[in-house]
Coordinates of C-alpha atoms and ligand atoms in Angstrom, one line a residue:
M25 CA 164.7 178.7 180.7
S26 CA 167.2 178.5 177.9
V27 CA 169.7 175.7 178.3
T28 CA 171.4 174.7 175.2
E29 CA 172.0 170.9 175.5
R30 CA 172.8 168.4 172.8
D31 CA 171.4 164.8 173.0
P32 CA 174.5 162.6 173.0
I33 CA 173.0 159.8 171.0
S34 CA 171.0 161.4 168.2
G35 CA 173.1 164.6 168.0
Y36 CA 170.0 166.9 168.0
L37 CA 169.4 169.8 170.5
T38 CA 166.9 169.3 173.1
T39 CA 164.1 171.9 173.7
G40 CA 165.2 172.2 177.3
H41 CA 162.0 170.7 178.6
D42 CA 162.4 168.0 181.1
W43 CA 159.7 165.7 182.3
N44 CA 161.0 163.4 185.1
G45 CA 164.2 162.9 183.2
I46 CA 162.7 162.5 179.9
K47 CA 163.8 165.2 177.4
E48 CA 162.3 166.4 174.2
L49 CA 164.5 166.6 171.3
N50 CA 164.4 169.6 168.9
S51 CA 164.2 167.5 165.7
P52 CA 163.3 169.1 162.4
V53 CA 159.9 168.4 160.7
P54 CA 160.5 165.2 158.4
R55 CA 161.0 166.0 154.8
I56 CA 158.1 163.8 153.6
V57 CA 155.8 165.9 155.5
L58 CA 157.1 169.1 153.8
W59 CA 156.8 167.5 150.4
F60 CA 153.3 166.3 151.1
L61 CA 152.3 169.8 152.1
A62 CA 153.9 171.3 149.1
V63 CA 152.2 168.8 146.6
T64 CA 148.8 169.3 148.2
H65 CA 149.1 173.1 147.9
I66 CA 150.1 172.7 144.2
Y67 CA 147.2 170.4 143.6
A68 CA 144.8 172.9 145.2
V69 CA 146.0 175.7 143.0
I70 CA 145.6 173.5 139.8
A71 CA 142.1 172.4 141.1
W72 CA 141.1 176.0 141.5
L73 CA 141.9 176.8 137.9
L74 CA 140.3 173.6 136.5
F75 CA 137.2 172.9 138.4
P76 CA 134.3 175.0 139.7
T77 CA 135.5 176.2 143.2
W78 CA 134.9 179.7 144.6
P79 CA 131.5 181.1 145.3
L80 CA 131.1 184.7 143.9
G81 CA 127.7 185.9 145.3
N82 CA 125.2 184.4 142.7
T83 CA 127.7 182.5 140.7
Y84 CA 130.9 180.8 141.2
T85 CA 134.3 180.4 139.4
K86 CA 133.4 177.9 136.7
G87 CA 137.0 176.4 136.1
L88 CA 138.9 175.9 132.8
L89 CA 137.3 172.4 132.3
G90 CA 133.9 173.8 132.4
G91 CA 132.5 170.7 134.0
D92 CA 129.3 171.0 136.0
Q93 CA 127.8 168.2 138.0
Q94 CA 124.4 169.7 138.2
D95 CA 124.1 169.7 134.4
A96 CA 125.4 166.3 134.3
V97 CA 122.8 165.0 137.0
A98 CA 120.0 166.8 135.2
A99 CA 120.9 165.1 131.8
D100 CA 121.1 161.7 133.5
L101 CA 117.6 162.3 135.1
A102 CA 116.2 163.6 131.9
A103 CA 117.5 160.5 130.1
A104 CA 116.1 158.2 132.8
A105 CA 112.6 159.8 132.7
T106 CA 112.5 159.4 128.9
A107 CA 113.3 155.8 129.1
R108 CA 110.9 155.3 132.1
A109 CA 108.1 157.1 130.4
S110 CA 108.3 154.7 127.4
W111 CA 108.0 151.5 129.5
M112 CA 105.6 152.9 131.9
A113 CA 103.3 154.0 128.9
A114 CA 103.6 150.4 127.6
L115 CA 102.5 149.0 131.0
A116 CA 99.5 151.3 131.2
T117 CA 98.3 150.5 127.6
Q118 CA 99.4 147.1 126.5
D119 CA 97.3 144.0 127.3
F120 CA 98.6 141.7 129.9
D121 CA 99.5 138.9 127.5
T122 CA 101.7 141.2 125.5
I123 CA 103.5 142.5 128.6
R124 CA 103.9 139.0 129.9
E125 CA 105.7 138.0 126.6
N126 CA 108.2 140.9 127.1
P127 CA 110.7 139.7 129.6
D128 CA 112.4 143.0 129.8
L129 CA 109.2 144.9 130.6
M130 CA 108.1 142.1 133.0
A131 CA 111.5 142.5 134.9
R132 CA 111.1 146.3 135.1
A133 CA 107.5 146.0 136.3
K134 CA 108.2 143.6 139.0
A135 CA 111.3 145.5 140.0
T136 CA 109.3 148.6 140.4
A137 CA 106.2 147.1 141.9
A138 CA 108.2 145.3 144.8
P139 CA 109.0 148.6 146.7
L140 CA 105.5 149.9 145.9
F141 CA 104.1 146.8 147.5
G142 CA 106.3 147.5 150.6
Q143 CA 105.0 151.0 150.8
N144 CA 101.3 150.6 150.1
C145 CA 100.2 146.9 150.7
Q146 CA 102.7 145.3 153.2
V147 CA 100.9 147.1 156.2
C148 CA 97.9 144.9 155.6
H149 CA 99.0 142.0 153.6
G150 CA 102.4 141.4 155.2
A151 CA 105.8 141.3 153.6
D152 CA 105.6 139.2 150.4
G153 CA 101.9 139.1 150.7
T154 CA 101.7 136.4 153.4
G155 CA 98.6 137.9 154.9
G156 CA 97.2 137.6 158.5
P157 CA 93.9 137.5 160.2
G158 CA 91.3 139.4 158.2
F159 CA 93.8 140.2 155.4
P160 CA 94.1 137.6 152.7
R161 CA 97.3 135.9 151.9
L162 CA 98.3 137.0 148.3
S163 CA 101.3 134.5 147.9
D164 CA 98.9 131.4 147.6
D165 CA 96.6 130.3 144.9
I166 CA 93.4 130.8 146.9
W167 CA 91.5 133.7 145.7
L168 CA 88.3 135.5 146.8
W169 CA 88.0 137.5 143.5
G170 CA 90.4 135.7 141.1
G171 CA 94.2 135.6 140.7
T172 CA 94.9 136.7 137.1
A173 CA 96.4 140.0 136.6
E174 CA 93.2 141.1 134.9
E175 CA 91.1 140.2 137.9
I176 CA 93.5 141.6 140.4
E177 CA 93.7 144.8 138.5
T178 CA 90.0 145.2 139.0
T179 CA 90.3 144.5 142.7
L180 CA 93.0 147.0 143.0
R181 CA 91.5 149.6 141.0
Y182 CA 88.0 149.6 142.7
G183 CA 88.8 148.0 146.1
I184 CA 86.4 145.7 148.1
N185 CA 83.6 147.4 150.1
S186 CA 85.5 150.6 149.3
P187 CA 83.8 154.1 148.7
H188 CA 84.5 153.8 145.0
P189 CA 81.3 153.5 143.0
D190 CA 82.7 150.4 141.0
T191 CA 83.9 148.6 144.2
R192 CA 83.5 144.9 144.6
F193 CA 81.1 144.3 147.1
A194 CA 81.1 141.4 149.7
Q195 CA 79.3 141.0 152.9
M196 CA 79.0 138.1 155.5
P197 CA 75.6 138.9 157.0
P198 CA 75.3 139.2 160.9
F199 CA 72.9 136.2 161.1
G200 CA 72.8 136.5 165.0
R201 CA 72.6 140.2 165.4
D202 CA 69.9 140.6 162.7
G203 CA 67.9 137.5 164.1
L204 CA 68.2 135.5 161.0
L205 CA 69.4 132.5 163.1
T206 CA 68.9 131.7 166.7
R207 CA 71.8 131.1 169.0
A208 CA 71.0 127.4 169.1
E209 CA 71.0 127.3 165.3
I210 CA 74.2 129.1 165.2
A211 CA 75.8 126.6 167.4
V212 CA 74.7 123.9 165.1
V213 CA 76.0 125.7 161.9
T214 CA 79.3 126.4 163.7
D215 CA 79.9 122.7 164.3
Y216 CA 78.8 122.1 160.7
V217 CA 81.3 124.5 159.3
L218 CA 84.0 122.8 161.4
T219 CA 83.2 119.5 159.6
L220 CA 83.0 121.0 156.1
A221 CA 86.6 120.2 155.3
N222 CA 85.3 116.5 155.0
G223 CA 83.1 117.5 152.1
V224 CA 79.6 118.7 151.8
I225 CA 76.6 116.4 150.8
P226 CA 73.8 118.8 149.6
D227 CA 71.0 116.3 150.5
D228 CA 72.4 115.6 153.9
P229 CA 69.3 115.6 156.2
A230 CA 71.3 116.6 159.3
E231 CA 70.1 119.9 160.8
G232 CA 73.4 121.7 160.2
A233 CA 73.5 120.7 156.5
V234 CA 69.9 121.9 156.0
L235 CA 70.6 125.2 157.8
F236 CA 73.7 125.6 155.6
Q237 CA 71.8 124.9 152.3
T238 CA 69.1 127.3 153.3
N239 CA 71.1 130.2 154.6
C240 CA 74.6 129.9 153.3
A241 CA 74.7 128.2 150.0
G242 CA 73.5 131.3 148.1
C243 CA 77.0 132.8 148.6
H244 CA 79.4 130.0 149.7
G245 CA 77.9 127.6 147.2
A246 CA 76.0 124.2 147.7
D247 CA 79.5 122.6 147.9
A248 CA 80.6 125.4 150.3
R249 CA 83.6 126.1 147.9
G250 CA 82.6 129.7 147.5
L251 CA 80.7 131.3 144.5
E252 CA 82.4 133.4 142.0
G253 CA 81.5 137.0 142.2
T254 CA 80.3 136.9 145.9
G255 CA 83.8 137.2 147.5
A256 CA 82.6 134.5 150.0
P257 CA 85.6 132.2 150.8
D258 CA 85.8 128.5 150.2
L259 CA 84.8 126.9 153.6
T260 CA 86.1 123.5 152.8
D261 CA 89.8 124.2 152.8
A262 CA 91.9 124.8 155.9
D263 CA 92.8 128.3 154.6
W264 CA 90.8 130.7 156.8
L265 CA 90.5 134.4 156.2
Y266 CA 89.7 135.1 159.9
G267 CA 90.7 131.8 161.6
G268 CA 89.2 128.3 162.1
A269 CA 88.8 128.4 165.8
P270 CA 85.0 127.6 167.0
T271 CA 84.8 130.9 168.8
T272 CA 85.9 132.8 165.7
I273 CA 83.4 131.2 163.4
R274 CA 80.7 131.7 166.0
Q275 CA 81.6 135.4 166.2
I276 CA 81.4 135.8 162.4
L277 CA 78.0 134.1 162.3
L278 CA 76.8 136.4 165.1
N279 CA 78.2 139.6 163.9
G280 CA 79.0 139.3 160.3
R281 CA 82.1 140.5 158.5
Q282 CA 82.8 143.0 155.8
G283 CA 86.5 143.4 155.2
V284 CA 87.6 146.5 153.4
M285 CA 90.3 146.7 150.8
P286 CA 91.0 150.3 149.7
A287 CA 90.6 151.4 146.0
W288 CA 93.8 152.5 144.4
Q289 CA 92.5 154.3 141.4
G290 CA 93.7 157.9 141.8
R291 CA 96.2 156.9 144.4
L292 CA 98.5 154.8 142.1
S293 CA 98.8 155.6 138.4
D294 CA 97.4 153.2 135.7
A295 CA 100.8 151.9 135.0
E296 CA 101.5 151.3 138.7
I297 CA 98.3 149.5 139.3
R298 CA 99.0 147.2 136.4
M299 CA 102.4 146.5 137.4
M300 CA 101.1 145.7 140.9
A301 CA 98.6 143.3 139.4
L302 CA 101.4 141.5 137.6
Y303 CA 103.6 141.4 140.8
V304 CA 100.6 140.0 142.8
E305 CA 99.9 137.5 140.3
G306 CA 103.5 136.4 140.3
L307 CA 103.6 136.0 144.1
S308 CA 101.5 132.8 143.8
V309 CA 102.9 131.7 140.4
D310 CA 106.5 132.1 141.7
G311 CA 105.6 129.8 144.6
A312 CA 106.6 132.5 147.1
G313 CA 103.9 131.0 149.5
D314 CA 102.5 127.7 149.2
A315 CA 98.8 127.0 149.7
P316 CA 98.0 124.9 152.8
Ligands
HEC14 C1 94.1 148.7 154.8 C2 94.4 147.4 154.5 C3 94.8 147.1 153.1 C4 95.7 147.6 152.3 C5 96.5 148.8 152.6 C6 95.6 146.8 151.1 N1 94.7 145.8 151.2 FE1 94.4 144.5 149.8 N2 92.9 143.7 151.0 C7 92.5 144.1 152.3 C8 91.5 143.4 152.7 C9 90.8 143.4 154.1 C10 91.1 142.5 151.7 C11 89.9 141.4 151.8 C12 88.5 142.1 151.7 C13 87.6 141.1 152.0 O1 87.5 140.7 153.2 O2 86.9 140.6 151.2 C14 92.0 142.8 150.6 C15 92.0 142.0 149.4 C16 92.9 142.2 148.5 C17 93.0 141.3 147.2 C18 91.9 140.2 146.9 C19 92.4 139.0 147.3 C20 91.5 137.8 146.7 O3 91.6 136.8 147.4 O4 90.8 138.0 145.8 C21 94.0 141.7 146.5 C22 94.6 141.1 145.3 C23 94.6 142.7 147.4 N3 94.0 143.0 148.5 C24 95.8 143.4 146.9 C25 96.4 144.6 147.6 C26 97.5 145.3 147.0 C27 98.2 145.0 145.8 C28 97.6 146.4 147.9 C29 98.6 147.5 147.8 C30 98.4 148.3 146.5 C31 96.6 146.2 148.9 N4 95.9 145.0 148.7 C32 96.5 147.1 150.1 C33 93.2 145.0 152.9 C34 94.1 145.9 152.5
HEC15 C1 75.4 137.2 151.3 C2 76.4 136.4 151.1 C3 76.8 135.4 152.3 C4 76.0 134.5 153.0 C5 74.4 134.3 152.8 C6 76.8 133.8 153.9 N1 78.0 134.3 153.9 FE1 79.6 133.7 155.0 N2 80.7 135.0 154.0 C7 80.4 135.8 153.0 C8 81.5 136.7 152.7 C9 81.5 137.8 151.6 C10 82.6 136.4 153.5 C11 84.0 137.0 153.6 C12 83.8 138.3 154.5 C13 85.0 139.2 154.5 O1 85.8 139.0 153.6 O2 85.1 140.1 155.3 C14 82.1 135.3 154.4 C15 82.9 134.7 155.3 C16 82.4 133.6 156.2 C17 83.3 132.9 157.0 C18 84.8 133.3 157.4 C19 85.6 132.4 156.5 C20 87.1 132.5 156.7 O3 87.8 132.1 155.9 O4 87.5 133.1 157.9 C21 82.6 131.9 157.5 C22 83.0 130.9 158.6 C23 81.2 132.0 156.9 N3 81.1 133.0 156.0 C24 80.2 131.1 157.2 C25 79.0 131.3 156.7 C26 77.7 130.5 157.1 C27 77.9 129.3 158.0 C28 76.7 131.0 156.4 C29 75.3 130.6 156.6 C30 74.8 130.7 157.9 C31 77.1 132.1 155.6 N4 78.5 132.2 155.8 C32 76.3 132.9 154.8 C33 79.3 135.9 152.4 C34 78.0 135.3 152.9

């Protein structure tokens, strides 16, 4: 249908289309749009000339400016790797006191260790090392094997009850299963353990105290505060590795316990193990968690 009709208000011709009395004007494309199209096309041509653009089989048009993002990224990466290699080497070789006195190195170590902790340790020790049943809290100042970076490095490198030949070894014997104590004695010792927080008197004549001194003091100490090098926890504080409920303690006395901490030598580099040791040492120093 070709009807030439002019809109009386705007003065434009209509297209002749009519929707229930509404007619479409045949107005021209606005000038600004045409300008915009022209400018973008000109820019595209200039960009083709200046920057790498068209693929040509194995290569591409390099552009007059010769800029190459890949070269720039490779150069940045190489520079970062060189810088990283020097401080990683310092972490792997310097003694901890020298590292601790170097704020820049400490900052790098902790910043790099934090995500490593998330990837490798958090699954057992919890976010920020808060621990859980069977997995010691690393953010307090209660330690089975010592909380200096030097001691933590050894724990990390060789593990606890791990397959590594130099592993730290710790076992809570299964007194019930191995018949070392009768069930009645286990009940007495369980009650005794529950009272330990009140302090142990080594020459206490009560049956529980005697059983403890005979069977337990060798690892947990005569004062029940744990003996260095045995990995046996302090039983006089309210901080339990496995939990302080009577049934939990009875189960441990019946069946024993031997928690396993993997060895990280070979899985993490020397520098990584040492930055993790400093990081874990800092978890309690920084007061991230407070001892109960
Ligand atoms: C598969 C679980 C698991 C993973 C993963 C793990 N740990 Fe452990 N970790 C343990 C257990 C279990 C113990 C306690 C062993 C015991 O009962 O004596 C422990 C003990 C420790 C101790 C000794 C605590 C003390 O009181 O002396 C440190 C330090 C430690 N872990 C740090 C780490 C770090 C750092 C990582 C990551 C690189 C890590 N752990 C990964 C399970 C794990
Ligand atoms: C050969 C050394 C050894 C002897 C002997 C020993 N323990 Fe233990 N005990 C340990 C070790 C090591 C652990 C920690 C086990 C682990 O980390 O998996 C432990 C853990 C425990 C726990 C758990 C503590 C917690 O924080 O959850 C209790 C309770 C306990 N022992 C009580 C006793 C009592 C009571 C006796 C004596 C009847 C005894 N132990 C004898 C080494 C010993």
